[in-house]
Amino acid sequence: MHPELQQSPRNILVFEKSNFMNEKSRHDLHVLKHYFNYKVSVFIPECGILPSELNDAISRFTKYYLVKDLPVHELLEEECLEKTVKKGRFYALSYNRRIDQDDVVAILPTGQMILSVNKDTYEQLGLEGKESQYTHKQPMRYVVTVDLTDKSMLPGSKRYNRVLWALKEKVPVKMDFLLARHSTEANEGGMLPSCLSQYHCRELQASISTQKLSSLPYPVLCSCDIRGEGYCEPHQFLEWLGAVTMEIDCNNDATSFMSTYSCPEQHNTLSQALLCSITGLLLPEDIQSLLEKLRSYFEQPKLTSWLSLVVHGFADSPVSWGMEEHGFHKGGENFYGFVVFGNQDYWLHMGTGANDGCPP
Amino acid sequence: MSVLLTDSVLKAGKICLLVMPLKLTKSQDERNAEAFTSTFLKKSLPSMGPEAIQQALLHKAVVLEYQHKRTGTGTRKRARARGLAARQRRELSLFQLKPEHQKYELFVPLHELWKQYIRDLCNGLKPESNPQMIQTKLLKADFHGAIISVVRSKCPSYVGATGILVQELKHVFKIITKEDKLKVIPKRNSVFSVEVDGFVSHIYGTKFQLRSSERSAKKFKAKGTIDL
């Protein structure tokens, strides 16, 4: 076998088991801290159509904007800052930029702007930053963090002027951006400030696709004992779930040599199952409300005992959870998945790739 | 046969060669020859006492040069000619600008002078002049009075520093900014830009670490990398 295929890059998987009703449960934190989410896929066994309340929740997801060729200093102008960052829960991520090759800019809802830049850009920009954690002998990547809510960044101060000068005159950085703002008021949510309207903007809604699967072997999961009979090894379970999402046959036929994926032990056959995928710039608050709705799915008696929700993060985002630096080694995966049981127990898998810190 | 040579006789300039016949029988001839030899030698010897002759026969070596005391006097003379030592120069602080002299307006005329000097050096600086030629001339030029700004640097806080060059030392540039601040910027790991009449040149500081006086004689080679 080819030596490169034999050795796969390292990855980290954290597996947690708890109950939603438990006070010490940190499921909220995990969801809210994973800022930039790209895809959510929901798998509900023994279900034919998407329940109406789930449909409502998904349609109420916040709209996001794609702005082309936006110079970064525009986001730092006074009035823009007032309307976006200072009001809170503002997300911005550069679009179509690779984290390991180009410059990537992101604004976190905590009010911090993160610039992950190349060596050349860093030397010309003139803003202090730290070397990236995932570099070789000579640092090729630098991370500059600017706290926009700090009092040293008030418009008119020396630091603010320096940052503005660096991004406006020294190295004018221009890129496409995905912007979104979560707000609880009815009309306010997602309104772009007028200062950005002169650039080419497009309002987008998260795109949904549903699929019905039938006669599928699926593992029997029991939440009670983590090492007893109902225990299904996390890696195997995730492999099977991924295969189902990608529509790979898990029959392990003798005739087909394409895949050797198989369903974990102790499986039944499904009559039908629902797979729903939502893609776009999805905000953690929306995912949190979706999770609440999924928990309430079991309020009425259902044929299945479990369902799963998997959230994938952007491969090119500069952070994974909180302020942890994220890199793209051979696949920039950073995802988490909930398996929700009828008795409000849950299993949580959090996985990252090679150039990542350990998930919380 | 035997050849007889004496040192003292050689010095006198006379070479005496005595050849004795092989067949020797202690006869009358032999005794005669011996007597003749001794009287002849006594006649030809210079009139010196026996001690004097002995001394002349000895080998004597004469020392032609005498190294010892000469070195002391030689270095003292050279030190005086060199001028003040570095420590004394620093104490005198000849090259330090006093605070009342640190004003940007005072150096603007110097900048005008420098611009004129560069224009003369490059014969006009017209738009169609060859950049290569100007480059070679600039390499040997003096930059005191130029407006220099840092374009790239390994340390980001130096980037953007602009001002008139007041002093160029071996490893640093001393510039005075518009806010009347004297900044010391190391040449290493930085790229500077100099502008004259629309011609912008970038100077890679790492390759430029020479005193301005020595730079005029140095040949620059394209060695190594220009990456910071």
Coordinates of C-alpha atoms in Angstrom, one line a residue:
Chain A
M1 CA 0.0 0.0 0.0
H2 CA 1.2 3.5 -0.7
P3 CA 3.1 4.7 2.3
E4 CA 1.3 8.0 2.4
L5 CA -2.1 6.3 2.6
Q6 CA -0.9 4.0 5.4
Q7 CA -0.2 6.7 7.8
S8 CA -3.1 9.0 8.4
P9 CA -2.5 12.4 10.1
R10 CA -3.3 12.5 13.8
N11 CA -6.7 13.5 15.0
I12 CA -8.3 14.1 18.4
L13 CA -11.7 12.8 19.5
V14 CA -13.2 13.8 22.8
F15 CA -16.2 11.7 24.0
E16 CA -18.5 13.0 26.7
K17 CA -21.6 11.4 28.2
S18 CA -24.1 13.4 30.3
N19 CA -27.6 14.4 30.8
F20 CA -29.2 17.6 29.6
M21 CA -31.0 18.2 32.9
N22 CA -27.8 17.9 34.8
E23 CA -26.8 21.4 36.1
K24 CA -23.1 20.8 35.6
S25 CA -23.7 19.8 32.0
R26 CA -21.7 22.0 29.6
H27 CA -23.5 21.4 26.4
D28 CA -24.5 25.0 26.2
L29 CA -21.0 26.2 26.5
H30 CA -19.7 23.8 23.8
V31 CA -22.3 24.9 21.4
L32 CA -21.9 28.6 22.0
K33 CA -18.2 28.6 21.9
H34 CA -17.9 27.0 18.5
Y35 CA -18.3 30.2 16.5
F36 CA -18.1 29.4 12.9
N37 CA -20.3 26.6 11.8
Y38 CA -20.7 25.5 8.2
K39 CA -23.0 22.5 8.2
V40 CA -25.5 20.8 10.4
S41 CA -26.8 17.4 9.7
V42 CA -29.6 15.8 11.6
F43 CA -30.3 12.1 11.5
I44 CA -33.6 10.8 12.8
P45 CA -34.2 7.0 12.6
E46 CA -37.7 5.7 12.0
C47 CA -39.0 9.0 10.8
G48 CA -40.5 9.8 7.4
I49 CA -41.0 13.5 7.3
L50 CA -39.4 16.4 9.1
P51 CA -41.5 17.4 12.1
S52 CA -43.1 20.8 11.8
E53 CA -41.5 22.4 14.8
L54 CA -38.1 21.4 13.5
N55 CA -39.0 22.9 10.2
D56 CA -40.0 26.1 11.9
A57 CA -36.8 26.3 13.9
I58 CA -34.7 25.9 10.8
S59 CA -36.6 28.5 8.8
R60 CA -36.0 31.0 11.6
F61 CA -32.2 30.7 11.3
T62 CA -30.5 34.1 11.0
K63 CA -29.9 35.4 7.5
Y64 CA -26.3 36.1 6.6
Y65 CA -24.6 38.3 4.1
L66 CA -21.9 37.7 1.5
V67 CA -20.0 41.0 0.8
K68 CA -17.4 40.9 -2.0
D69 CA -14.1 42.9 -2.0
L70 CA -14.6 44.5 1.3
P71 CA -11.5 46.3 2.6
V72 CA -11.0 45.3 6.2
H73 CA -10.5 48.9 7.4
E74 CA -14.2 49.6 6.6
L75 CA -15.2 47.3 9.3
L76 CA -13.1 49.3 11.7
E77 CA -14.6 52.7 10.8
E78 CA -16.3 54.4 13.7
E79 CA -19.9 54.2 12.6
C80 CA -19.5 50.7 11.3
L81 CA -18.0 49.6 14.6
E82 CA -20.9 51.1 16.5
K83 CA -23.5 49.3 14.5
T84 CA -21.8 45.9 14.4
V85 CA -19.3 45.0 17.0
K86 CA -20.4 47.2 19.8
K87 CA -23.9 45.8 19.7
G88 CA -22.6 42.4 20.3
R89 CA -23.0 38.9 18.7
F90 CA -21.5 40.0 15.4
Y91 CA -19.8 37.3 13.4
A92 CA -17.5 37.9 10.4
L93 CA -15.3 35.4 8.5
S94 CA -13.4 35.8 5.3
Y95 CA -14.8 33.8 2.5
N96 CA -12.8 31.8 -0.1
R97 CA -9.5 32.2 1.7
R98 CA -7.4 29.2 2.8
I99 CA -6.1 29.2 6.3
D100 CA -2.8 27.7 5.4
Q101 CA -2.0 29.8 2.4
D102 CA -3.7 33.1 2.4
D103 CA -4.5 35.8 5.0
V104 CA -7.7 35.1 7.0
V105 CA -9.6 37.7 9.0
A106 CA -12.4 36.8 11.5
I107 CA -14.4 38.8 14.0
L108 CA -15.6 36.9 17.0
P109 CA -18.8 37.7 18.9
T110 CA -16.6 38.6 21.9
G111 CA -15.4 41.7 20.0
Q112 CA -12.0 40.4 19.0
M113 CA -10.6 40.6 15.5
I114 CA -8.2 37.8 14.5
L115 CA -5.9 38.1 11.6
S116 CA -4.0 35.0 10.6
V117 CA -1.4 36.3 8.1
N118 CA 1.5 35.1 6.0
K119 CA 5.0 36.0 6.9
D120 CA 5.2 38.7 4.2
T121 CA 2.0 40.3 5.1
Y122 CA 3.0 40.4 8.8
E123 CA 6.3 42.0 8.1
Q124 CA 4.7 44.7 6.0
L125 CA 1.6 45.3 8.2
G126 CA 3.4 46.6 11.3
L127 CA 1.0 45.2 13.9
E128 CA 2.4 43.0 16.6
G129 CA 1.3 39.4 16.8
K130 CA 2.4 36.0 17.9
E131 CA 3.8 33.2 15.8
S132 CA 1.3 30.5 15.0
Q133 CA 1.6 27.3 17.0
Y134 CA 1.6 25.1 14.0
T135 CA 4.7 26.2 12.0
H136 CA 7.9 24.6 11.0
K137 CA 11.4 25.7 12.0
Q138 CA 11.0 29.2 10.4
P139 CA 7.7 30.7 11.3
M140 CA 5.5 31.1 8.2
R141 CA 2.3 32.1 9.9
Y142 CA 1.5 34.8 12.4
V143 CA -1.7 35.5 14.4
V144 CA -2.6 39.1 15.2
T145 CA -5.3 39.6 17.8
V146 CA -7.0 43.0 18.1
D147 CA -9.5 43.5 20.9
L148 CA -12.1 46.0 19.5
T149 CA -13.9 46.4 22.7
D150 CA -10.9 47.3 24.7
K151 CA -10.7 51.0 25.9
S152 CA -7.3 51.3 24.2
M153 CA -9.1 50.9 20.9
L154 CA -11.5 53.8 21.3
P155 CA -11.7 55.8 18.0
G156 CA -9.0 58.5 18.1
S157 CA -6.6 56.7 20.4
K158 CA -3.0 55.9 19.3
R159 CA -3.6 52.2 19.0
Y160 CA -6.8 52.6 17.0
N161 CA -5.0 55.0 14.6
R162 CA -2.1 52.6 14.2
V163 CA -4.4 49.7 13.4
L164 CA -6.4 51.7 11.0
W165 CA -3.3 53.1 9.3
A166 CA -1.8 49.6 8.9
L167 CA -5.0 48.1 7.4
K168 CA -5.8 51.1 5.2
E169 CA -2.5 52.6 3.9
K170 CA 0.3 50.1 4.6
V171 CA -1.3 46.9 3.4
P172 CA -4.8 47.4 2.1
V173 CA -6.4 44.1 2.8
K174 CA -9.4 43.3 0.7
M175 CA -11.4 40.1 0.8
D176 CA -14.9 38.6 0.6
F177 CA -16.7 38.4 3.9
L178 CA -19.5 36.4 5.4
L179 CA -21.3 38.6 8.0
A180 CA -24.0 37.8 10.4
R181 CA -25.4 39.2 13.5
H182 CA -27.7 37.4 15.9
S183 CA -30.2 39.6 17.7
T184 CA -33.2 38.8 19.8
E185 CA -35.3 41.8 18.5
A186 CA -37.7 41.0 15.8
N187 CA -36.7 43.4 13.0
E188 CA -33.2 44.1 13.9
G189 CA -31.6 40.8 13.2
G190 CA -29.3 40.6 10.2
M191 CA -29.6 44.2 9.0
L192 CA -26.4 45.4 7.4
P193 CA -25.1 48.8 8.3
S194 CA -25.4 51.4 5.6
C195 CA -21.6 51.9 5.4
L196 CA -21.3 48.5 3.9
S197 CA -24.1 48.9 1.4
Q198 CA -21.8 50.4 -1.2
Y199 CA -20.1 47.1 -1.7
H200 CA -21.6 44.2 -3.5
C201 CA -23.7 42.4 -0.9
R202 CA -26.0 39.4 -1.1
E203 CA -28.4 38.3 1.5
L204 CA -28.4 34.6 1.9
Q205 CA -30.5 32.1 3.9
A206 CA -29.2 28.7 5.1
S207 CA -30.0 26.1 2.5
I208 CA -31.8 22.9 3.6
S209 CA -31.9 19.5 2.0
T210 CA -33.8 16.5 3.3
Q211 CA -33.4 12.9 2.3
K212 CA -35.3 9.8 3.1
L213 CA -33.4 6.6 3.6
S214 CA -34.9 3.2 3.8
S215 CA -33.9 -0.4 4.9
L216 CA -30.7 0.6 6.5
P217 CA -28.9 -1.3 9.2
Y218 CA -28.4 0.9 12.2
P219 CA -26.8 0.3 15.6
V220 CA -28.8 -0.2 18.7
L221 CA -27.6 2.3 21.2
C222 CA -28.4 2.3 24.9
S223 CA -27.4 5.3 26.9
C224 CA -27.3 3.6 30.2
D225 CA -24.0 1.8 30.4
I226 CA -21.0 3.2 28.7
R227 CA -19.1 0.0 28.9
G228 CA -21.8 -2.5 28.9
E229 CA -23.8 -4.2 26.2
G230 CA -25.2 -1.1 24.6
Y231 CA -21.8 0.4 24.3
C232 CA -20.8 1.3 20.8
E233 CA -17.2 2.4 20.3
P234 CA -17.2 6.2 19.3
H235 CA -14.9 5.8 16.3
Q236 CA -17.0 3.0 14.9
F237 CA -20.3 4.9 15.4
L238 CA -18.9 8.0 13.9
E239 CA -17.6 6.1 10.9
W240 CA -21.0 4.5 10.3
L241 CA -22.8 7.8 10.7
G242 CA -20.4 9.5 8.2
A243 CA -20.9 6.7 5.8
V244 CA -24.7 7.1 6.0
T245 CA -24.5 10.8 5.5
M246 CA -22.4 10.3 2.4
E247 CA -24.6 7.5 1.2
I248 CA -22.0 4.8 1.3
D249 CA -23.2 1.3 1.4
C250 CA -22.3 -0.4 4.7
N251 CA -23.3 -3.9 3.7
N252 CA -19.8 -5.0 3.4
D253 CA -20.6 -7.2 0.4
A254 CA -18.0 -9.7 -0.6
T255 CA -18.4 -8.5 -4.2
S256 CA -17.6 -4.9 -3.6
F257 CA -14.1 -3.9 -2.7
M258 CA -14.9 -0.2 -2.7
S259 CA -15.6 0.1 0.9
T260 CA -15.1 -2.0 4.0
Y261 CA -17.3 0.2 6.2
S262 CA -19.7 -1.8 8.2
C263 CA -22.4 -1.2 10.7
P264 CA -21.3 -1.6 14.3
E265 CA -22.3 -4.8 16.1
Q266 CA -25.8 -5.3 17.4
H267 CA -27.7 -3.7 14.7
N268 CA -31.3 -3.7 13.5
T269 CA -32.7 -2.8 10.2
L270 CA -34.4 0.5 9.8
S271 CA -37.5 0.8 7.8
Q272 CA -37.0 4.5 7.1
A273 CA -34.8 7.3 8.3
L274 CA -34.6 11.0 7.7
L275 CA -31.3 12.8 7.0
C276 CA -31.5 16.6 7.0
S277 CA -28.5 18.9 6.0
I278 CA -28.4 22.6 6.5
T279 CA -25.5 24.6 5.1
G280 CA -24.4 28.2 5.4
L281 CA -23.0 30.5 8.0
L282 CA -24.9 29.1 11.0
L283 CA -24.8 30.9 14.3
P284 CA -24.3 29.0 17.5
E285 CA -27.5 30.5 19.0
D286 CA -29.6 29.1 16.2
I287 CA -28.0 25.7 16.7
Q288 CA -28.8 25.9 20.4
S289 CA -32.5 26.5 19.7
L290 CA -32.4 23.6 17.2
L291 CA -31.0 21.4 19.9
E292 CA -33.7 22.4 22.3
K293 CA -36.3 21.4 19.7
L294 CA -34.6 18.1 19.1
R295 CA -34.7 17.4 22.8
S296 CA -38.4 18.0 22.8
Y297 CA -38.9 15.5 20.0
F298 CA -39.0 12.7 22.5
E299 CA -41.8 14.2 24.4
Q300 CA -44.2 12.1 22.4
P301 CA -43.5 8.4 22.2
K302 CA -41.4 7.5 19.2
L303 CA -40.2 4.3 17.5
T304 CA -36.6 5.1 17.9
S305 CA -34.6 5.6 21.1
W306 CA -32.0 8.0 19.8
L307 CA -31.3 10.7 17.1
S308 CA -28.1 12.5 16.2
L309 CA -27.1 16.0 15.4
V310 CA -23.6 16.7 13.9
V311 CA -22.2 20.2 13.4
H312 CA -19.2 20.9 11.2
G313 CA -17.1 24.0 11.5
F314 CA -15.5 25.9 8.6
A315 CA -12.3 24.2 7.5
D316 CA -10.7 27.7 7.0
S317 CA -11.7 29.4 10.2
P318 CA -8.8 30.7 12.3
V319 CA -10.3 29.4 15.6
S320 CA -12.1 26.2 16.5
W321 CA -13.5 26.5 20.1
G322 CA -13.1 29.8 21.9
M323 CA -9.7 31.2 21.0
E324 CA -8.0 27.9 20.2
E325 CA -6.0 28.3 17.0
H326 CA -7.2 26.1 14.1
G327 CA -5.0 24.9 11.3
F328 CA -5.6 22.9 8.1
H329 CA -3.1 20.1 8.1
K330 CA -4.6 17.6 5.6
G331 CA -8.2 18.3 6.3
G332 CA -9.4 21.1 8.5
E333 CA -12.1 19.2 10.3
N334 CA -13.4 20.5 13.5
F335 CA -16.8 19.2 14.4
Y336 CA -19.0 18.1 17.2
G337 CA -21.9 15.7 17.3
F338 CA -24.7 15.1 19.8
V339 CA -26.5 11.8 20.2
V340 CA -29.7 12.6 22.0
F341 CA -31.6 9.9 23.8
G342 CA -35.2 9.7 24.9
N343 CA -34.4 10.1 28.6
Q344 CA -32.5 13.4 27.9
D345 CA -29.2 11.7 28.1
Y346 CA -26.7 12.7 25.5
W347 CA -23.4 11.6 24.1
L348 CA -21.1 14.3 22.8
H349 CA -18.3 13.7 20.3
M350 CA -15.9 16.5 19.6
G351 CA -13.3 15.9 16.9
T352 CA -10.5 18.0 15.5
G353 CA -7.6 17.4 13.1
A354 CA -3.9 17.5 13.4
N355 CA -3.2 21.3 13.7
D356 CA -5.6 21.9 16.5
G357 CA -5.7 22.2 20.2
C358 CA -7.7 19.7 22.3
P359 CA -11.5 20.5 22.3
P360 CA -12.7 21.7 25.7
Chain B
M1 CA 99.0 15.7 -2.3
S2 CA 97.5 17.9 0.3
V3 CA 96.2 21.4 0.0
L4 CA 96.9 23.8 2.9
L5 CA 94.7 26.8 3.5
T6 CA 94.7 29.1 6.5
D7 CA 92.0 31.6 7.3
S8 CA 94.3 34.4 8.2
V9 CA 96.2 34.0 5.1
L10 CA 93.0 34.2 3.1
K11 CA 92.0 37.4 4.8
A12 CA 95.3 38.9 3.8
G13 CA 94.4 38.1 0.3
K14 CA 97.2 35.7 -0.4
I15 CA 96.5 32.1 -1.2
C16 CA 99.2 29.8 -0.3
L17 CA 99.3 26.5 -2.0
L18 CA 101.9 24.1 -1.0
V19 CA 102.2 20.8 -2.9
M20 CA 104.4 18.2 -1.2
P21 CA 105.8 15.4 -3.3
L22 CA 104.4 12.0 -2.6
K23 CA 107.4 9.9 -2.2
L24 CA 108.8 10.9 1.1
T25 CA 111.9 9.5 2.5
K26 CA 113.1 11.2 5.6
S27 CA 116.0 12.6 3.6
Q28 CA 117.8 15.8 3.2
D29 CA 115.2 17.0 0.8
E30 CA 112.5 16.6 3.3
R31 CA 114.3 18.5 6.0
N32 CA 115.1 21.2 3.6
A33 CA 111.5 21.5 2.5
E34 CA 110.3 21.8 6.1
A35 CA 112.7 24.5 6.9
F36 CA 111.8 26.4 3.7
T37 CA 108.1 26.1 4.5
S38 CA 108.3 27.5 8.0
T39 CA 110.5 30.5 7.0
F40 CA 108.2 31.2 4.1
L41 CA 105.1 31.1 6.4
K42 CA 106.8 33.4 9.0
K43 CA 107.5 35.9 6.3
S44 CA 104.1 35.9 4.8
L45 CA 102.2 36.2 8.1
P46 CA 101.0 39.8 9.0
S47 CA 102.9 41.5 11.7
M48 CA 100.5 40.7 14.6
G49 CA 101.0 39.4 18.1
P50 CA 100.1 35.7 18.7
E51 CA 97.0 36.7 20.7
A52 CA 95.8 38.9 17.9
I53 CA 96.3 36.1 15.5
Q54 CA 94.3 33.7 17.7
Q55 CA 91.4 36.1 17.9
A56 CA 91.4 36.7 14.2
L57 CA 91.1 33.0 13.7
L58 CA 87.9 32.7 15.7
H59 CA 84.5 32.9 14.0
K60 CA 82.5 35.8 15.2
A61 CA 78.9 36.5 14.4
V62 CA 77.9 40.1 14.1
V63 CA 74.3 41.0 14.9
L64 CA 73.0 43.3 12.1
E65 CA 69.7 44.3 13.6
Y66 CA 68.5 45.0 17.1
Q67 CA 64.7 44.5 17.4
H68 CA 64.0 45.1 21.1
K69 CA 63.6 48.7 22.1
R70 CA 62.5 49.9 18.6
T71 CA 58.9 48.4 18.9
G72 CA 58.0 50.6 21.9
T73 CA 58.8 53.8 20.2
G74 CA 57.1 52.7 16.9
T75 CA 53.6 51.9 18.4
R76 CA 53.5 55.0 20.5
K77 CA 54.0 57.1 17.4
R78 CA 51.2 55.2 15.5
A79 CA 48.7 55.6 18.4
R80 CA 49.1 59.3 18.5
A81 CA 48.5 59.6 14.8
R82 CA 45.1 57.6 15.1
G83 CA 43.4 60.1 17.2
L84 CA 41.1 59.5 20.2
A85 CA 40.1 56.1 21.3
A86 CA 36.4 55.0 21.1
R87 CA 35.9 55.4 24.9
Q88 CA 37.3 59.0 24.8
R89 CA 35.1 59.8 21.8
R90 CA 32.0 58.6 23.6
E91 CA 32.9 60.7 26.7
L92 CA 33.3 63.8 24.6
S93 CA 29.9 62.9 22.9
L94 CA 30.9 64.5 19.7
F95 CA 28.2 62.6 17.8
Q96 CA 25.3 63.1 20.1
L97 CA 22.6 65.5 19.3
K98 CA 21.8 67.8 22.1
P99 CA 18.1 68.1 22.9
E100 CA 17.9 71.7 21.7
H101 CA 19.2 70.6 18.3
Q102 CA 16.6 67.9 17.9
K103 CA 14.2 69.8 15.8
Y104 CA 12.8 68.5 12.5
E105 CA 12.8 72.0 10.9
L106 CA 16.5 72.4 11.4
F107 CA 17.2 69.4 9.2
V108 CA 14.9 70.3 6.3
P109 CA 17.6 72.4 4.6
L110 CA 19.9 69.4 4.9
H111 CA 17.4 67.4 3.0
E112 CA 17.2 70.0 0.3
L113 CA 21.0 69.9 0.0
W114 CA 20.9 66.1 -0.2
K115 CA 18.3 66.2 -3.0
Q116 CA 20.5 68.6 -5.0
Y117 CA 23.5 66.4 -4.4
I118 CA 21.7 63.3 -5.7
R119 CA 20.4 65.2 -8.7
D120 CA 24.0 66.2 -9.6
L121 CA 25.2 62.7 -9.0
C122 CA 22.7 61.1 -11.3
N123 CA 22.9 63.9 -13.9
G124 CA 19.3 65.1 -13.7
L125 CA 17.0 62.2 -12.7
K126 CA 14.8 62.5 -15.8
P127 CA 11.9 60.1 -16.2
E128 CA 13.8 58.2 -18.9
S129 CA 17.0 57.6 -17.0
N130 CA 18.1 54.0 -16.6
P131 CA 17.2 52.7 -13.1
Q132 CA 20.2 50.4 -13.1
M133 CA 22.6 53.2 -13.5
I134 CA 20.9 55.2 -10.8
Q135 CA 21.1 52.2 -8.5
T136 CA 24.8 51.7 -8.9
K137 CA 25.3 55.4 -8.2
L138 CA 23.1 55.3 -5.1
L139 CA 25.0 52.4 -3.7
K140 CA 28.1 54.5 -3.4
A141 CA 26.3 57.7 -2.4
D142 CA 26.0 59.2 1.0
F143 CA 22.6 59.2 2.6
H144 CA 22.9 61.8 5.3
G145 CA 19.9 64.1 4.9
A146 CA 17.7 61.6 3.0
I147 CA 14.1 60.9 4.1
I148 CA 14.1 57.3 4.9
S149 CA 11.1 55.1 5.9
V150 CA 10.9 51.5 7.1
V151 CA 8.8 49.4 4.7
R152 CA 9.3 45.9 6.1
S153 CA 10.8 44.6 9.2
K154 CA 11.0 41.5 11.2
C155 CA 9.9 43.5 14.2
P156 CA 6.6 45.1 13.4
S157 CA 6.9 48.2 15.6
Y158 CA 9.7 49.6 13.4
V159 CA 7.4 49.6 10.3
G160 CA 6.3 53.0 9.3
A161 CA 9.0 55.0 11.0
T162 CA 9.8 57.9 8.7
G163 CA 12.3 60.7 9.1
I164 CA 15.4 62.5 7.9
L165 CA 18.6 60.6 8.4
V166 CA 20.8 62.4 10.8
Q167 CA 23.6 59.8 11.3
E168 CA 24.6 56.6 9.6
L169 CA 26.6 54.3 11.8
K170 CA 27.8 50.8 11.0
H171 CA 24.7 48.9 12.2
V172 CA 22.1 51.6 12.8
F173 CA 20.4 54.5 11.2
K174 CA 19.6 57.5 13.4
I175 CA 16.6 59.4 12.1
I176 CA 14.6 62.4 13.3
T177 CA 10.9 62.2 12.9
K178 CA 8.4 64.9 12.3
E179 CA 7.4 64.8 15.9
D180 CA 11.0 65.8 16.8
K181 CA 11.9 62.4 18.1
L182 CA 15.3 60.9 17.5
K183 CA 14.8 57.3 16.6
V184 CA 17.6 54.7 16.4
I185 CA 16.7 51.9 13.9
P186 CA 19.0 48.9 13.5
K187 CA 19.7 48.1 9.9
R188 CA 19.5 44.4 10.3
N189 CA 16.3 42.6 9.2
S190 CA 14.7 45.7 7.8
V191 CA 13.9 47.1 4.4
F192 CA 14.1 50.9 4.0
S193 CA 12.8 53.0 1.2
V194 CA 14.4 56.2 -0.1
E195 CA 12.6 58.5 -2.5
V196 CA 14.1 61.1 -4.8
D197 CA 12.0 62.9 -7.4
G198 CA 9.7 60.0 -8.1
F199 CA 12.4 57.3 -8.0
V200 CA 11.8 55.0 -5.0
S201 CA 14.6 52.6 -4.0
H202 CA 14.4 49.9 -1.4
I203 CA 17.5 49.3 0.6
Y204 CA 17.9 45.9 2.3
G205 CA 19.4 46.8 5.6
T206 CA 21.0 43.4 6.3
K207 CA 23.3 43.8 3.3
F208 CA 24.0 47.4 4.1
Q209 CA 25.9 47.1 7.3
L210 CA 28.9 49.2 6.5
R211 CA 30.0 52.6 7.5
S212 CA 29.1 55.1 4.9
S213 CA 32.8 55.9 4.3
E214 CA 33.6 52.3 3.6
R215 CA 30.7 51.7 1.4
S216 CA 32.0 53.8 -1.5
A217 CA 34.9 51.3 -1.9
K218 CA 32.9 48.1 -1.5
K219 CA 31.7 45.9 -4.3
F220 CA 28.3 44.5 -3.6
K221 CA 27.7 40.8 -4.5
A222 CA 24.4 39.1 -4.8
K223 CA 24.9 36.5 -2.1
G224 CA 22.4 34.9 0.2
T225 CA 18.8 35.6 0.4
I226 CA 16.9 38.9 0.7
D227 CA 14.2 37.2 2.8
L228 CA 14.0 38.8 6.2

